[in-house]
Tab-separated table of C-alpha atoms and ligand atoms in Angstrom:
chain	number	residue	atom	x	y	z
A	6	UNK	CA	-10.284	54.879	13.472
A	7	UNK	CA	-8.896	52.034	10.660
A	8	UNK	CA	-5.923	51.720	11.102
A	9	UNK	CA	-5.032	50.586	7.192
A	10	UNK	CA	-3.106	47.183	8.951
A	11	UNK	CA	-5.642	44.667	8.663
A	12	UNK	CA	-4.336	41.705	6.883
A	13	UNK	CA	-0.532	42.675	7.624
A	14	UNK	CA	1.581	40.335	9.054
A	15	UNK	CA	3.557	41.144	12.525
A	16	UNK	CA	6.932	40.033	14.120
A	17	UNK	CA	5.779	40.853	17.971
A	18	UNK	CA	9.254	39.659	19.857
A	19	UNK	CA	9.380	38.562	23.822
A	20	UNK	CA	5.538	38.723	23.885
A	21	UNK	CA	4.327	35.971	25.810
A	22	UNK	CA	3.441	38.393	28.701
A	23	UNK	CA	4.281	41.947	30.041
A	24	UNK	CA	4.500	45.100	27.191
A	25	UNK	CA	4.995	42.548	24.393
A	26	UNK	CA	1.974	40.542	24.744
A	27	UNK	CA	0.171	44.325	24.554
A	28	UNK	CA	1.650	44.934	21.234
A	29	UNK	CA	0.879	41.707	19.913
A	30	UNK	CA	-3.054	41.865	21.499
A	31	UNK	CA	-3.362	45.665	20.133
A	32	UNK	CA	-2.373	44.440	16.305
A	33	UNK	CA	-4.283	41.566	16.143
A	34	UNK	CA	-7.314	43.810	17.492
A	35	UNK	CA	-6.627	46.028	14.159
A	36	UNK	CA	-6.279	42.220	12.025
A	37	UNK	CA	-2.846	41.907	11.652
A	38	UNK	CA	-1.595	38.189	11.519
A	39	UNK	CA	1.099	37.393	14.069
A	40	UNK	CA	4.076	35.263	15.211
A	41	UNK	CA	4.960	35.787	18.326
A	42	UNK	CA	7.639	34.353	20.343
A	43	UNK	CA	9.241	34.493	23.806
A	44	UNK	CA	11.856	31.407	25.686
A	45	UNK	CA	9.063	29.456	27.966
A	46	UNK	CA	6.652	27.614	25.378
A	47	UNK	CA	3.844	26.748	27.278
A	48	UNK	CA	2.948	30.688	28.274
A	49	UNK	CA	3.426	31.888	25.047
A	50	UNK	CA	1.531	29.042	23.352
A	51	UNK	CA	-1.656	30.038	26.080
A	52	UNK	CA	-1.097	33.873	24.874
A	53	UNK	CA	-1.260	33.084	21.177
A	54	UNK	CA	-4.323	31.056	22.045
A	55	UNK	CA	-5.691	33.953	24.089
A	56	UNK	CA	-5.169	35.950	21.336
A	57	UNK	CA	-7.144	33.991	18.554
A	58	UNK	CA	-9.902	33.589	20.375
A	59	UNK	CA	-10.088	37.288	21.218
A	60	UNK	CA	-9.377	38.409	17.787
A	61	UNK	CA	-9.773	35.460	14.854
A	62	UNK	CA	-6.415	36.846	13.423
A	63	UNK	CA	-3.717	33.735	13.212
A	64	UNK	CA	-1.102	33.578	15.710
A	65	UNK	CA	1.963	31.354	14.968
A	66	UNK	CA	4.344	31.105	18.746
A	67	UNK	CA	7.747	30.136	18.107
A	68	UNK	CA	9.658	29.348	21.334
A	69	UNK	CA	12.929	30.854	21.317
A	70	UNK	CA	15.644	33.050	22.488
A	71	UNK	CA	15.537	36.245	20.530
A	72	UNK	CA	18.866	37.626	21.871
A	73	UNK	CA	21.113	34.403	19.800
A	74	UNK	CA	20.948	34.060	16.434
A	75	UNK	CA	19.039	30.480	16.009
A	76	UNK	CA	16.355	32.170	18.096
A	77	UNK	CA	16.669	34.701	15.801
A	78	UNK	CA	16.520	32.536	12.915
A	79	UNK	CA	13.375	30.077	14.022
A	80	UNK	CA	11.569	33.482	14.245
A	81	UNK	CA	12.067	34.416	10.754
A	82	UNK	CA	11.743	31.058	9.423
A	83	UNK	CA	8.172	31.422	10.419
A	84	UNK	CA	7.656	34.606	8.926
A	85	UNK	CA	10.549	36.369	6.771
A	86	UNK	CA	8.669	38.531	5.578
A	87	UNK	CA	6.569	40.947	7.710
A	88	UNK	CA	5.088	44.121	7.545
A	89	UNK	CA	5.582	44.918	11.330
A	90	UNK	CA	8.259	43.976	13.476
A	91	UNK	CA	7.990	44.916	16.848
A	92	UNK	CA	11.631	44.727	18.721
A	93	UNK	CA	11.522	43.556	22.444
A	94	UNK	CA	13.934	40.947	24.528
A	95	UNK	CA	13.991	40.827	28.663
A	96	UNK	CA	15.834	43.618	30.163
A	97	UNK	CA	19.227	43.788	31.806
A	98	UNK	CA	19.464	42.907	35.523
A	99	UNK	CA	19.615	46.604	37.656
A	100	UNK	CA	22.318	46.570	40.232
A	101	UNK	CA	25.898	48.655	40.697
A	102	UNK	CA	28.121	49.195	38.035
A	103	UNK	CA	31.246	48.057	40.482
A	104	UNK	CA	29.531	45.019	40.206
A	105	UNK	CA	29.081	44.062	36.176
A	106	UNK	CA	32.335	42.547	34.626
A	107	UNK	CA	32.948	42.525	30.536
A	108	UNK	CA	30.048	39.640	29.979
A	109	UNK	CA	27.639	41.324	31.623
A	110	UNK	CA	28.237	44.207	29.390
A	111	UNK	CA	28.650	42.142	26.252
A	112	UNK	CA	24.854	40.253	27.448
A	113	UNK	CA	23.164	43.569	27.626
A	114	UNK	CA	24.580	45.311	24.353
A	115	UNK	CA	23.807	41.892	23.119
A	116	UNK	CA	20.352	41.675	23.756
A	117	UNK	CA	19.083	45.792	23.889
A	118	UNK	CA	21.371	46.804	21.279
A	119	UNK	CA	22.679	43.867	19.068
A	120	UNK	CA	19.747	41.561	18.964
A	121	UNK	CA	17.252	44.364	17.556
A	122	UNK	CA	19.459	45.852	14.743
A	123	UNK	CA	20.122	42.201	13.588
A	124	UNK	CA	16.260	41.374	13.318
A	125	UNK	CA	15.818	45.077	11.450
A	126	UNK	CA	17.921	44.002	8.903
A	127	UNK	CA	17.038	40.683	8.255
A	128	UNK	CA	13.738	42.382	7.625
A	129	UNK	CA	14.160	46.055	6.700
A	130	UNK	CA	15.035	45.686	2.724
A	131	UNK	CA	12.466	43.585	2.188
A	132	UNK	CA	9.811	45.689	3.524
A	133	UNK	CA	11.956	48.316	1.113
A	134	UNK	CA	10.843	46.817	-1.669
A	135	UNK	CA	7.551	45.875	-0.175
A	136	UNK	CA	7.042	49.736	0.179
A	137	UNK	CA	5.617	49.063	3.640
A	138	UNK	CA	7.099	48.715	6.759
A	139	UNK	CA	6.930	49.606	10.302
A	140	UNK	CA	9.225	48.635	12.747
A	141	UNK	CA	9.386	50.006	16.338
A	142	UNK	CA	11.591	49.089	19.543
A	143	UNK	CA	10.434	48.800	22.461
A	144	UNK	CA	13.018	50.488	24.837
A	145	UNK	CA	12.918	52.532	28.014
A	146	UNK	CA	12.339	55.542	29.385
A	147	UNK	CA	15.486	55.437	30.866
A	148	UNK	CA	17.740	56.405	27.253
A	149	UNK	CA	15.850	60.181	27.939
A	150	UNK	CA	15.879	59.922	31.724
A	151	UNK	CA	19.065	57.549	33.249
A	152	UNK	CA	18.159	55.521	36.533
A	153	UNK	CA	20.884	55.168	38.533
A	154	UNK	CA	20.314	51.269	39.058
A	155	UNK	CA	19.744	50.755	35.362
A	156	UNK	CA	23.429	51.421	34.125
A	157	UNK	CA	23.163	48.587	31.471
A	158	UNK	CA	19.671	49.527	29.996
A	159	UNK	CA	21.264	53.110	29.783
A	160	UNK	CA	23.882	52.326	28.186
A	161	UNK	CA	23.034	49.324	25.603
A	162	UNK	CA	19.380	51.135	24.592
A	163	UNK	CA	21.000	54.387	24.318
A	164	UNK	CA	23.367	52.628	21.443
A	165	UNK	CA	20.499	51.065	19.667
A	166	UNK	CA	18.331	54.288	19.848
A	167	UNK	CA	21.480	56.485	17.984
A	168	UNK	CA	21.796	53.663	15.272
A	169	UNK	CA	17.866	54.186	14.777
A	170	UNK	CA	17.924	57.302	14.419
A	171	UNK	CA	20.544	57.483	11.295
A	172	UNK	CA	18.949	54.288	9.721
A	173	UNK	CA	15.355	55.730	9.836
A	174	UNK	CA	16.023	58.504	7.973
A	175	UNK	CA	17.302	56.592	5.466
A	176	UNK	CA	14.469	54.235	4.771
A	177	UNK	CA	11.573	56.458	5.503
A	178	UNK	CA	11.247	57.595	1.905
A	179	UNK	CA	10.732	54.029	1.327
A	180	UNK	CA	6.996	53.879	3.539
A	181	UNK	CA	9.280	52.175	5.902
A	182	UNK	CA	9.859	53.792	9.894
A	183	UNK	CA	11.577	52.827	12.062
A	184	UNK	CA	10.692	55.026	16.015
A	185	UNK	CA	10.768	53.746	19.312
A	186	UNK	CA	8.256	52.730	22.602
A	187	UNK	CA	9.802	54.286	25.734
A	188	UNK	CA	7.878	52.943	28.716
A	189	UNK	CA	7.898	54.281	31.901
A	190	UNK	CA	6.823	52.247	34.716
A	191	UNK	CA	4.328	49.537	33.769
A	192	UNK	CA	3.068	46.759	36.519
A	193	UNK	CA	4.266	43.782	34.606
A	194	UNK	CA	6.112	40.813	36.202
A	195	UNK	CA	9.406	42.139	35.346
A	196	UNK	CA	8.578	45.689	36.758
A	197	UNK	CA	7.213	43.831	40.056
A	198	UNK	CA	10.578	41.890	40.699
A	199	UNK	CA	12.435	45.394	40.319
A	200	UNK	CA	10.556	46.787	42.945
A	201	UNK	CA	10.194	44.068	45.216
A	202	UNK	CA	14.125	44.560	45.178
A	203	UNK	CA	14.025	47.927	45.249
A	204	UNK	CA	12.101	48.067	48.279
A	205	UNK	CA	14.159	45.586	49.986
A	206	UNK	CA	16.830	47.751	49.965
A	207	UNK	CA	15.140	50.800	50.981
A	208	UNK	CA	13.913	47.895	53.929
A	209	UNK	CA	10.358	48.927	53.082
A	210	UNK	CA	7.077	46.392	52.552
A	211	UNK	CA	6.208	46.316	48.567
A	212	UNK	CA	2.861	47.602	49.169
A	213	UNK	CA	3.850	50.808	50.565
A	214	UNK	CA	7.149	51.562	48.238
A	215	UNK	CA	4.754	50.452	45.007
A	216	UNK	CA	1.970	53.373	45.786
A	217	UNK	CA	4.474	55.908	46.999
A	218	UNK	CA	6.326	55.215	43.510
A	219	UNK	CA	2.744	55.824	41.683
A	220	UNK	CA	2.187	58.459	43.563
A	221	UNK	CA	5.447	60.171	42.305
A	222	UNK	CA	3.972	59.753	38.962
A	223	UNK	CA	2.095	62.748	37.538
A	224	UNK	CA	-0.659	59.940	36.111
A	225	UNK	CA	-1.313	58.731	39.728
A	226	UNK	CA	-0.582	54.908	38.624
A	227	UNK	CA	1.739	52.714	36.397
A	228	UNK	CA	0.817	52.252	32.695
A	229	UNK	CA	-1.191	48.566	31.016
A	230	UNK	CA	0.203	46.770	29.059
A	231	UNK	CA	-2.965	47.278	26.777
A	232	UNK	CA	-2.433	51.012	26.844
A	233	UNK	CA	0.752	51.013	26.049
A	234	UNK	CA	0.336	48.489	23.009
A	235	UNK	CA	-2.371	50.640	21.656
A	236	UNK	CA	0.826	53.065	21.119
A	237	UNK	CA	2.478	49.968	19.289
A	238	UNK	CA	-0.538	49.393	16.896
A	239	UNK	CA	-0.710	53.470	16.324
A	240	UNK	CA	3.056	53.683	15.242
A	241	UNK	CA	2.489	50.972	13.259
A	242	UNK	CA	-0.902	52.084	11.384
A	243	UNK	CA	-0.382	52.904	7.286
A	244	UNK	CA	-1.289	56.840	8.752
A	245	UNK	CA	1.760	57.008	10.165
A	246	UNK	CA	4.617	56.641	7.547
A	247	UNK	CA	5.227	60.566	9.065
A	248	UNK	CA	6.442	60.011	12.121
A	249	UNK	CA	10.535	58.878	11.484
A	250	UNK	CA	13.026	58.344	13.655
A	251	UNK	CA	10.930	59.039	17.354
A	252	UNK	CA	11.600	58.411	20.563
A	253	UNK	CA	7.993	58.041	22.300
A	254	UNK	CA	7.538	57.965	26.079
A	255	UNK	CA	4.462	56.258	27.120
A	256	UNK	CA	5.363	57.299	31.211
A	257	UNK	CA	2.157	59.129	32.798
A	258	UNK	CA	4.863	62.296	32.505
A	259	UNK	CA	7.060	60.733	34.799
A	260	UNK	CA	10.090	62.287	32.557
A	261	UNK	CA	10.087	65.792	33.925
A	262	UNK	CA	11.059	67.442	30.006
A	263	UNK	CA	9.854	69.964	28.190
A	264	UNK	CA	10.523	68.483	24.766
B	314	LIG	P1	8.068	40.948	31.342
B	314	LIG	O1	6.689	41.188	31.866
B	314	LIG	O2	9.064	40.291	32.219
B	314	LIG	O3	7.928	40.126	29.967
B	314	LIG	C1	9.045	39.819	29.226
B	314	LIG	C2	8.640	38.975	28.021
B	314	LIG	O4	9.778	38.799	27.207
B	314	LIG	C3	8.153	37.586	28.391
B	314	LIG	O5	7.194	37.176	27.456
B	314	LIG	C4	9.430	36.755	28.263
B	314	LIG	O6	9.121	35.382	28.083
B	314	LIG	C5	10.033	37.398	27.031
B	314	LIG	N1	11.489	37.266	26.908
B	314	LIG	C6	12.413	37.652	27.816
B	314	LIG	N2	13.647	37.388	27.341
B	314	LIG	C7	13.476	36.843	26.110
B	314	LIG	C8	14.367	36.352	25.132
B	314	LIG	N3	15.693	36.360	25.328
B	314	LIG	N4	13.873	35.858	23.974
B	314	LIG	C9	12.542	35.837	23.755
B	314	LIG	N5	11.651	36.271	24.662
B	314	LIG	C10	12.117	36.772	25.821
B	314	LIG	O7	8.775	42.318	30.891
B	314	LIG	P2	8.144	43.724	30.447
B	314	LIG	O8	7.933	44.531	31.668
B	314	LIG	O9	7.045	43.498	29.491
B	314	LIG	O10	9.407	44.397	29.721
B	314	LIG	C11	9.628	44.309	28.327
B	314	LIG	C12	10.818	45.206	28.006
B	314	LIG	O11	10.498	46.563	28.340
B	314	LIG	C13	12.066	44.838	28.801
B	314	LIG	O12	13.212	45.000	28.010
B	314	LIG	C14	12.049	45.862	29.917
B	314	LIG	O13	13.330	46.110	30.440
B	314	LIG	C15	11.488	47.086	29.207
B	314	LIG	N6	10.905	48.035	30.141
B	314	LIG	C16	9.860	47.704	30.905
B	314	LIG	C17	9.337	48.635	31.785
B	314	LIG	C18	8.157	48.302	32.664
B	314	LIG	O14	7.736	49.146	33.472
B	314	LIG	N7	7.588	47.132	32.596
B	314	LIG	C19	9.896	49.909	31.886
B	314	LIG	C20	10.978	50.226	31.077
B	314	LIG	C21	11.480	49.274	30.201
B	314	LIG	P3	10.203	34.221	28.418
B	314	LIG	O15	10.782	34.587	29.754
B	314	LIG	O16	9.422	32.964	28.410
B	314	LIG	O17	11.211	34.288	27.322
């Protein structure tokens, strides 16, 4: 299947590893030119290498913090105007609500909630008069399904996914859509941390809380990160100017809904 995107020009944020680096490996695999970017330099400079060598598309890393607005600002320096952006930052720490004061709040609406809507619109009128554009957010399965120890991911994505959903609708007649990436449990480094901790508490070995938690899931396993950027580059694809405004869980099923 062509995906129409060859050529394009991508945004891939936080992508030096993990769900990011997917996205960014799954575009450039359909041609699309990228700048990617994520805080640590010398990880993100070996994934854009990694990625030109795979693919021949160009790959321009800029090292900086997405969530403040230099970061923000470096980014789009290097590429102000792209056809894709592809929304992603670190998440919020998991933990007991007793325990976050106000700047941990602020930190998380920050950089789930505040972060994204300011990159979509530096971008989003552009790609308006472009008459192309695909943006999509990579969030969490937890804005369908809350986890108890994710309070601030809850919260803060749920925020940016209802501001989504009104500003999709109104630039979708423009060949411009805006949806979002829900992933359920994928075995990336930030994924292993949360369950190392999570296992700690339940005083259980990693080994044997990781395969009873894939067991729970209806797939049998956690997600890739190249499976679940194959989603990205779909979303993204010139076919799919339809699909406005979605919330997509890429889980193995592990949200127990109907719709
Ligand atoms: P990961 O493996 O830890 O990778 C995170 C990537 O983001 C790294 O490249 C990191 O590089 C970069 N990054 C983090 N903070 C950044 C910032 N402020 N500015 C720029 N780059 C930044 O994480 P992941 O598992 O791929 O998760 C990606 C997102 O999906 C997170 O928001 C996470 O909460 C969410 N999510 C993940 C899962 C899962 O199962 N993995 C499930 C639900 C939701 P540097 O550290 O060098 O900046």
């Amino acid at each position: 299947m062509d995906y129409g995107i060859r050529g394009r020009t991508a945004i891939v944020c936080a992508a030096s590893q993990g769900l990011g680096k997917g996205c960014a490996l799954a575009l450039a695999g359909e041609g699309v030119n990228l700048v990617i970017n994520a805080r640590g330099a010398e990880a993100l400079n070996a994934t854009a290498e990694q990625i030109r060598k795979a693919t021949g598309v160009s790959v321009i890393p800029i090292a900086a913090d997405i969530t403040s607005p230099e970061g923000r600002a470096e980014v789009l320096a290097a590429c102000p105007a792209p056809d894709i952006l592809v929304n992603n930052a670190g998440g919020p720490p998991i933990g007991d609500f007793r325990d976050w004061d106000e700047n941990t709040w602020q930190k998380a609406v920050n950089d789930n909630m505040v972060a994204p809507i300011m990159m979509i619109k530096a971008v989003v009128d552009g790609m308006i008069f472009r008459r192309f554009g695909r943006i999509v957010n990579i969030t969490s399965r937890s804005v369908k399904a809350p986890l108890a120890h994710l309070g601030l991911s809850n919260g803060a994505r749920a925020g940016l996914t209802g501001f989504v959903a009104g500003l999709a609708r109104q630039v979708a007649k423009h060949n411009v859509t805006i949806n979002n990436l829900l992933p359920g449990p994928f075995l990336t480094d930030r994924q292993i941390d949360g369950l190392n901790k999570l296992a700690a508490k339940a005083g259980q070995d990693y080994k044997t809380f990781l395969a009873a938690r894939m067991a729970e899931n209806p797939a049998g396993r956690f997600g890739t990160s190249e499976e679940f950027g194959k989603a990205c580059a779909f979303l993204c694809s010139s076919d799919a100017g339809f699909i406005v405004g979605q919330n997509l869980l890429v889980d193995g099923g592990s949200v127990n809904v109907t719709m």
